[in-house]
């Protein structure tokens, strides 16, 4: 997968979570939900230290495109600190774009390190009801 494909996959995940999140309380950003859902299997795959390294690199790459992410930090346990406050500091659109860039960079690194097949399988394991082969799922149709 190329960079445009990783961005497309990230956007599909974000769109799916945005639709799914319309009914969630409290409302949190789609990027946070995607991150949270990817975190568990990636920690299982790479361990906390490996996941933290991967996320730190993705954040560094994302900051080059979205300087507003400079307030976001990766904690010792691999959590993100500051992403949830980004909208109040920069505006919703800039926060949404920054979150999308971060998720795209994380997926891009996964594609580099574990390849297309394993990355897509991981995504399909986390979102089994979503379609990532060009089809549109029921939740995305309702958006």
Coordinates of N, CA, C and O in Angstrom, one line a residue:
X1 N 0.8 -1.2 0.0 CA 0.0 0.0 0.0 C 0.9 1.2 0.0 O 1.9 1.3 0.7
X2 N 0.5 2.2 -0.7 CA 1.2 3.5 -0.8 C 0.6 4.5 0.3 O -0.4 4.2 0.9
X3 N 1.3 5.6 0.4 CA 0.8 6.7 1.3 C -0.6 7.0 1.0 O -1.4 7.1 1.9
X4 N -1.0 7.3 -0.3 CA -2.5 7.6 -0.5 C -3.4 6.5 0.0 O -4.5 6.7 0.5
X5 N -3.0 5.2 -0.2 CA -3.8 4.1 0.3 C -3.9 4.1 1.8 O -5.0 3.8 2.3
X6 N -2.8 4.4 2.5 CA -2.9 4.4 4.0 C -3.8 5.6 4.4 O -4.5 5.4 5.4
X7 N -3.7 6.7 3.7 CA -4.6 7.8 4.1 C -6.1 7.4 3.8 O -6.9 7.8 4.6
X8 N -6.3 6.7 2.7 CA -7.7 6.3 2.4 C -8.2 5.4 3.4 O -9.3 5.5 3.9
X9 N -7.4 4.4 3.8 CA -7.8 3.5 4.9 C -8.1 4.2 6.2 O -9.1 3.9 6.9
X10 N -7.2 5.1 6.5 CA -7.4 5.9 7.8 C -8.7 6.7 7.7 O -9.5 6.7 8.6
X11 N -9.0 7.3 6.5 CA -10.2 8.0 6.4 C -11.4 7.1 6.5 O -12.4 7.5 7.0
X12 N -11.3 5.9 5.9 CA -12.5 5.0 6.0 C -12.7 4.6 7.5 O -13.9 4.6 7.9
X13 N -11.7 4.4 8.3 CA -11.8 4.1 9.7 C -12.4 5.3 10.4 O -13.3 5.1 11.3
X14 N -11.9 6.4 10.1 CA -12.4 7.6 10.8 C -13.9 7.9 10.5 O -14.7 8.3 11.3
X15 N -14.2 7.7 9.2 CA -15.7 7.9 8.8 C -16.5 6.9 9.5 O -17.6 7.2 10.0
X16 N -16.1 5.6 9.5 CA -16.8 4.6 10.2 C -17.1 4.9 11.7 O -18.2 4.8 12.2
X17 N -16.0 5.3 12.4 CA -16.1 5.7 13.8 C -16.9 6.9 14.0 O -17.6 7.0 15.0
X18 N -16.9 7.9 13.1 CA -17.7 9.1 13.2 C -19.2 8.8 13.2 O -20.0 9.3 14.0
X19 N -19.5 7.9 12.3 CA -20.9 7.4 12.2 C -21.3 6.6 13.4 O -22.4 6.9 14.0
X20 N -20.5 5.7 13.8 CA -20.7 4.9 15.0 C -20.8 5.7 16.3 O -21.5 5.4 17.2
X21 N -20.0 6.8 16.3 CA -19.9 7.6 17.5 C -21.0 8.6 17.7 O -21.1 9.3 18.7
X22 N -21.9 8.7 16.7 CA -23.0 9.7 16.9 C -23.9 9.3 18.0 O -24.6 10.2 18.6
X23 N -23.9 8.1 18.4 CA -24.8 7.6 19.5 C -24.0 7.4 20.8 O -24.6 6.9 21.8
X24 N -22.7 7.7 20.8 CA -22.0 7.4 22.0 C -22.0 8.6 23.0 O -22.0 9.7 22.6
X25 N -21.9 8.3 24.3 CA -21.8 9.3 25.3 C -20.6 9.0 26.2 O -20.5 7.8 26.6
X26 N -19.8 9.8 26.5 CA -19.7 11.2 26.0 C -19.1 11.2 24.6 O -18.4 10.2 24.2
X27 N -19.3 12.2 23.8 CA -18.8 12.2 22.5 C -17.3 12.4 22.5 O -16.7 13.2 23.3
X28 N -16.6 11.6 21.8 CA -15.1 11.7 21.7 C -14.8 11.7 20.2 O -15.6 11.3 19.4
X29 N -13.6 12.1 19.9 CA -13.3 12.3 18.5 C -13.2 10.9 17.8 O -12.8 9.9 18.5
X30 N -13.4 10.8 16.5 CA -13.3 9.6 15.8 C -11.9 9.1 15.8 O -11.6 7.9 16.0
X31 N -10.9 10.0 15.8 CA -9.5 9.6 15.8 C -9.1 9.0 17.2 O -8.4 8.0 17.2
X32 N -9.7 9.4 18.3 CA -9.5 8.8 19.5 C -10.1 7.4 19.6 O -9.5 6.5 20.1
X33 N -11.2 7.2 19.0 CA -11.9 5.9 19.0 C -11.1 4.9 18.1 O -10.9 3.8 18.5
X34 N -10.6 5.4 17.0 CA -9.8 4.5 16.1 C -8.5 4.2 16.8 O -8.1 3.0 16.8
X35 N -7.9 5.2 17.4 CA -6.6 4.9 18.1 C -6.9 3.9 19.2 O -6.1 2.9 19.4
X36 N -7.9 4.1 20.0 CA -8.2 3.2 21.2 C -8.5 1.7 20.7 O -8.0 0.8 21.3
X37 N -9.1 1.6 19.6 CA -9.4 0.3 19.0 C -8.2 -0.4 18.5 O -8.0 -1.6 18.5
X38 N -7.3 0.4 17.9 CA -6.0 -0.2 17.4 C -5.0 -0.5 18.5 O -4.2 -1.4 18.3
X39 N -5.1 0.2 19.5 CA -4.1 0.1 20.6 C -4.0 -1.3 21.2 O -2.9 -1.8 21.3
X40 N -5.1 -1.9 21.5 CA -5.0 -3.2 22.2 C -4.4 -4.3 21.3 O -3.4 -4.9 21.8
X41 N -4.8 -4.5 20.0 CA -4.1 -5.5 19.3 C -2.7 -5.2 18.9 O -1.9 -6.1 18.8
X42 N -2.4 -3.9 18.8 CA -1.0 -3.5 18.5 C -0.1 -3.7 19.7 O 1.1 -4.1 19.6
X43 N -0.6 -3.5 20.9 CA 0.2 -3.8 22.1 C 0.4 -5.3 22.2 O 1.5 -5.8 22.6
X44 N -0.6 -6.1 21.9 CA -0.5 -7.6 21.9 C 0.6 -8.0 20.9 O 1.4 -8.9 21.2
X45 N 0.6 -7.3 19.7 CA 1.5 -7.7 18.7 C 3.0 -7.3 19.0 O 3.9 -8.0 18.8
X46 N 3.1 -6.0 19.5 CA 4.5 -5.5 19.6 C 4.9 -5.2 21.1 O 6.0 -4.8 21.3
X47 N 4.0 -5.4 22.0 CA 4.3 -5.0 23.4 C 4.1 -3.6 23.6 O 4.0 -2.8 22.7
X48 N 4.1 -3.1 24.9 CA 3.8 -1.7 25.2 C 5.0 -0.9 24.6 O 4.7 0.2 24.0
X49 N 6.2 -1.3 24.8 CA 7.3 -0.5 24.4 C 7.4 -0.4 22.9 O 7.6 0.7 22.3
X50 N 7.1 -1.5 22.2 CA 7.0 -1.5 20.7 C 5.9 -0.6 20.2 O 6.1 0.2 19.2
X51 N 4.8 -0.7 20.8 CA 3.6 0.1 20.4 C 4.0 1.6 20.6 O 3.7 2.5 19.8
X52 N 4.5 1.9 21.8 CA 4.9 3.3 22.1 C 5.9 3.8 21.1 O 5.7 5.0 20.7
X53 N 6.8 3.0 20.7 CA 7.8 3.5 19.7 C 7.1 3.8 18.4 O 7.4 4.8 17.8
X54 N 6.3 2.9 18.0 CA 5.5 3.0 16.7 C 4.7 4.3 16.8 O 4.7 5.1 15.8
X55 N 3.9 4.5 17.9 CA 3.1 5.6 18.0 C 3.9 6.9 18.1 O 3.5 7.9 17.5
X56 N 5.0 6.9 18.8 CA 5.9 8.1 18.9 C 6.4 8.5 17.5 O 6.4 9.7 17.2
X57 N 6.8 7.5 16.7 CA 7.2 7.8 15.4 C 6.1 8.4 14.5 O 6.3 9.3 13.7
X58 N 4.9 7.8 14.6 CA 3.8 8.3 13.8 C 3.4 9.7 14.2 O 3.2 10.5 13.4
X59 N 3.5 10.0 15.5 CA 3.3 11.4 16.0 C 4.3 12.3 15.5 O 4.0 13.4 15.1
X60 N 5.6 11.9 15.5 CA 6.6 12.8 14.9 C 6.4 13.1 13.5 O 6.5 14.3 13.0
X61 N 6.0 12.1 12.7 CA 5.7 12.3 11.3 C 4.5 13.2 11.1 O 4.5 14.0 10.2
X62 N 3.5 12.9 11.9 CA 2.3 13.7 11.8 C 2.5 15.2 12.1 O 1.9 16.1 11.5
X63 N 3.3 15.4 13.1 CA 3.6 16.8 13.5 C 4.2 17.7 12.3 O 4.0 18.9 12.3
X64 N 4.9 17.0 11.4 CA 5.5 17.7 10.3 C 4.4 18.3 9.4 O 4.5 19.3 8.8
X65 N 3.2 17.6 9.3 CA 2.1 18.0 8.5 C 1.1 18.8 9.3 O 0.4 19.7 8.8
X66 N 1.0 18.6 10.6 CA 0.0 19.2 11.5 C 0.7 19.7 12.7 O 0.7 19.0 13.8
X67 N 1.4 20.9 12.7 CA 2.1 21.4 13.8 C 1.3 21.5 15.1 O 1.8 21.5 16.2
X68 N 0.0 21.6 15.0 CA -0.9 21.7 16.2 C -0.8 20.4 17.0 O -1.1 20.5 18.2
X69 N -0.3 19.3 16.5 CA -0.1 18.1 17.3 C 1.1 18.2 18.2 O 1.3 17.2 19.0
X70 N 1.8 19.3 18.2 CA 2.9 19.5 19.2 C 2.5 19.4 20.6 O 3.3 19.1 21.5
X71 N 1.2 19.6 20.9 CA 0.7 19.5 22.3 C 0.4 18.1 22.7 O 0.1 17.8 23.8
X72 N 0.3 17.2 21.7 CA 0.0 15.8 22.0 C 1.3 15.0 22.4 O 2.3 15.2 21.8
X73 N 1.1 14.2 23.4 CA 2.3 13.4 23.9 C 1.9 11.9 24.0 O 0.7 11.6 24.2
X74 N 2.9 11.0 23.9 CA 2.7 9.6 24.1 C 3.2 9.3 25.5 O 4.3 9.7 25.9
X75 N 2.3 8.7 26.3 CA 2.7 8.4 27.7 C 3.4 7.1 27.8 O 3.5 6.3 26.8
X76 N 3.9 6.7 29.0 CA 4.7 5.5 29.2 C 3.9 4.3 28.8 O 4.5 3.3 28.4
X77 N 2.6 4.3 29.0 CA 1.8 3.1 28.7 C 1.2 3.1 27.3 O 0.4 2.2 26.9
X78 N 1.6 4.1 26.5 CA 1.2 4.1 25.1 C -0.1 4.9 24.9 O -0.7 4.9 23.8
X79 N -0.6 5.5 25.9 CA -1.8 6.4 25.8 C -1.4 7.7 25.1 O -0.2 8.1 25.1
X80 N -2.4 8.4 24.5 CA -2.2 9.7 24.0 C -2.7 10.7 25.0 O -3.8 10.6 25.5
X81 N -1.9 11.7 25.2 CA -2.3 12.8 26.1 C -2.3 14.1 25.3 O -1.4 14.4 24.6
X82 N -3.4 14.8 25.4 CA -3.6 16.1 24.7 C -4.4 16.1 23.5 O -4.8 17.1 23.0
X83 N -4.7 14.9 22.9 CA -5.5 14.9 21.6 C -6.9 15.3 21.9 O -7.5 16.0 21.1
X84 N -7.4 14.9 23.0 CA -8.8 15.3 23.3 C -9.0 16.8 23.6 O -10.1 17.3 23.3
X85 N -8.0 17.5 24.0 CA -8.0 18.9 24.2 C -7.7 19.7 23.0 O -7.9 20.9 23.0
X86 N -7.3 19.1 21.9 CA -6.8 19.8 20.7 C -7.9 20.6 20.1 O -7.6 21.8 19.7
X87 N -9.1 20.2 20.1 CA -10.2 20.9 19.5 C -10.5 22.2 20.2 O -10.7 23.2 19.5
X88 N -10.4 22.2 21.5 CA -10.6 23.5 22.2 C -9.5 24.5 22.0 O -9.6 25.7 22.1
X89 N -8.3 24.0 21.7 CA -7.1 24.8 21.5 C -7.0 25.3 20.0 O -6.5 26.4 19.8
X90 N -7.4 24.5 19.1 CA -7.1 24.8 17.7 C -8.4 25.0 16.8 O -8.3 25.5 15.7
X91 N -9.5 24.5 17.3 CA -10.7 24.4 16.5 C -11.0 23.0 16.0 O -10.0 22.2 15.9
X92 N -12.2 22.7 15.9 CA -12.6 21.3 15.5 C -12.1 20.8 14.2 O -11.6 19.7 14.1
X93 N -12.1 21.7 13.2 CA -11.6 21.2 11.9 C -10.1 20.9 11.9 O -9.7 19.9 11.4
X94 N -9.3 21.7 12.6 CA -7.9 21.5 12.6 C -7.6 20.3 13.5 O -6.7 19.5 13.2
X95 N -8.3 20.1 14.6 CA -8.1 18.9 15.4 C -8.5 17.7 14.7 O -7.8 16.7 14.8
X96 N -9.6 17.7 13.9 CA -10.0 16.5 13.1 C -9.0 16.2 12.1 O -8.6 15.0 11.9
X97 N -8.4 17.2 11.4 CA -7.4 17.0 10.4 C -6.1 16.4 11.0 O -5.5 15.5 10.5
X98 N -5.7 16.9 12.2 CA -4.6 16.4 12.9 C -4.7 15.0 13.3 O -3.8 14.2 13.2
X99 N -5.9 14.7 13.8 CA -6.2 13.3 14.2 C -6.1 12.3 13.0 O -5.6 11.2 13.1
X100 N -6.7 12.8 11.9 CA -6.6 12.0 10.7 C -5.2 11.7 10.2 O -4.9 10.6 9.8
X101 N -4.4 12.8 10.3 CA -3.0 12.6 9.8 C -2.3 11.7 10.8 O -1.5 10.8 10.3
X102 N -2.5 11.8 12.1 CA -1.9 10.8 13.0 C -2.3 9.4 12.7 O -1.4 8.5 12.7
X103 N -3.5 9.1 12.5 CA -4.0 7.8 12.2 C -3.4 7.3 10.9 O -3.0 6.1 10.8
X104 N -3.4 8.1 9.9 CA -2.8 7.8 8.6 C -1.3 7.4 8.8 O -0.8 6.4 8.1
X105 N -0.6 8.2 9.6 CA 0.8 7.9 9.8 C 1.0 6.6 10.5 O 1.9 5.8 10.2
X106 N 0.2 6.3 11.5 CA 0.2 5.0 12.2 C 0.0 3.9 11.3 O 0.7 2.9 11.3
X107 N -1.0 4.0 10.5 CA -1.3 2.9 9.5 C -0.2 2.8 8.5 O 0.2 1.6 8.1
X108 N 0.3 3.9 8.0 CA 1.5 3.8 7.1 C 2.7 3.1 7.7 O 3.3 2.3 7.0
X109 N 3.0 3.3 9.0 CA 4.1 2.6 9.6 C 3.7 1.1 9.7 O 4.6 0.2 9.6
X110 N 2.5 0.8 10.0 CA 2.1 -0.6 10.1 C 2.3 -1.3 8.7 O 2.8 -2.4 8.7
X111 N 1.9 -0.6 7.7 CA 2.1 -1.2 6.3 C 3.6 -1.4 6.0 O 3.9 -2.4 5.4
X112 N 4.4 -0.5 6.5 CA 5.9 -0.7 6.3 C 6.4 -1.9 7.1 O 7.1 -2.8 6.6
X113 N 6.0 -2.0 8.4 CA 6.6 -3.0 9.2 C 6.0 -4.4 9.2 O 6.7 -5.4 9.3
X114 N 4.6 -4.5 9.0 CA 4.0 -5.8 8.9 C 3.4 -6.1 7.6 O 2.9 -7.2 7.4
X115 N 3.3 -5.2 6.7 CA 2.8 -5.4 5.3 C 1.4 -5.2 5.2 O 0.6 -5.0 6.1
X116 N 1.0 -5.2 3.9 CA -0.4 -4.9 3.5 C -1.4 -6.0 4.1 O -2.4 -5.6 4.7
X117 N -1.1 -7.2 3.9 CA -2.0 -8.3 4.3 C -2.3 -8.3 5.8 O -3.4 -8.4 6.2
X118 N -1.2 -8.3 6.6 CA -1.4 -8.3 8.0 C -2.1 -7.0 8.6 O -2.9 -7.1 9.5
X119 N -1.8 -5.9 8.0 CA -2.4 -4.7 8.4 C -3.9 -4.7 8.1 O -4.7 -4.4 9.0
X120 N -4.3 -5.1 6.9 CA -5.7 -5.2 6.6 C -6.4 -6.3 7.4 O -7.5 -6.1 7.9
X121 N -5.7 -7.4 7.7 CA -6.3 -8.4 8.6 C -6.5 -7.9 10.0 O -7.6 -8.1 10.6
X122 N -5.6 -7.1 10.5 CA -5.7 -6.5 11.8 C -6.9 -5.5 11.9 O -7.7 -5.6 12.8
X123 N -7.0 -4.7 10.8 CA -8.1 -3.8 10.7 C -9.5 -4.5 10.6 O -10.4 -4.2 11.3
X124 N -9.5 -5.6 9.9 CA -10.7 -6.3 9.7 C -11.1 -7.1 11.0 O -12.3 -7.3 11.3
X125 N -10.1 -7.5 11.8 CA -10.3 -8.1 13.1 C -10.9 -7.1 14.1 O -11.8 -7.5 14.9
X126 N -10.5 -5.9 14.0 CA -10.9 -4.8 14.9 C -12.3 -4.3 14.5 O -13.2 -4.0 15.3
X127 N -12.5 -4.2 13.2 CA -13.8 -3.7 12.7 C -14.4 -4.8 11.8 O -14.5 -4.6 10.6
X128 N -14.9 -5.9 12.3 CA -15.4 -7.0 11.5 C -16.6 -6.7 10.7 O -16.9 -7.2 9.6
X129 N -17.4 -5.7 11.2 CA -18.7 -5.4 10.5 C -18.5 -4.4 9.4 O -19.4 -4.1 8.6
X130 N -17.3 -3.8 9.3 CA -17.0 -2.8 8.3 C -16.4 -3.5 7.0 O -15.8 -4.5 7.1
X131 N -16.6 -2.8 5.9 CA -16.1 -3.3 4.6 C -14.9 -2.4 4.2 O -15.1 -1.2 4.1
X132 N -13.8 -3.1 3.9 CA -12.6 -2.3 3.5 C -12.1 -2.8 2.2 O -10.9 -2.6 1.9
X133 N -12.9 -3.4 1.4 CA -12.5 -3.8 0.1 C -13.2 -3.1 -1.0 O -13.4 -3.6 -2.1
X134 N -13.6 -1.9 -0.7 CA -14.3 -1.1 -1.8 C -15.8 -1.0 -1.6 O -16.5 -0.2 -2.2
X135 N -16.4 -2.0 -0.8 CA -17.8 -1.9 -0.5 C -18.1 -1.0 0.6 O -17.2 -0.6 1.4
X136 N -19.3 -0.5 0.7 CA -19.7 0.4 1.7 C -20.6 -0.4 2.7 O -21.5 -1.1 2.4
X137 N -20.2 -0.2 4.0 CA -21.0 -1.0 5.1 C -22.3 -0.3 5.3 O -22.5 0.9 4.9
X138 N -23.2 -0.9 6.1 CA -24.5 -0.4 6.4 C -24.3 0.9 7.2 O -25.0 1.9 7.0
X139 N -23.4 1.0 8.2 CA -23.2 2.2 9.0 C -22.8 3.3 8.1 O -23.2 4.5 8.3
X140 N -21.9 3.1 7.1 CA -21.5 4.2 6.3 C -22.6 4.7 5.3 O -22.6 5.8 5.0
X141 N -23.5 3.8 4.9 CA -24.6 4.1 4.0 C -25.5 5.1 4.7 O -26.1 6.0 4.1
X142 N -25.7 4.9 6.1 CA -26.6 5.7 6.8 C -26.0 7.1 7.1 O -26.8 8.0 7.6
X143 N -24.8 7.3 6.9 CA -24.2 8.6 7.2 C -24.6 9.7 6.2 O -25.0 9.6 5.1

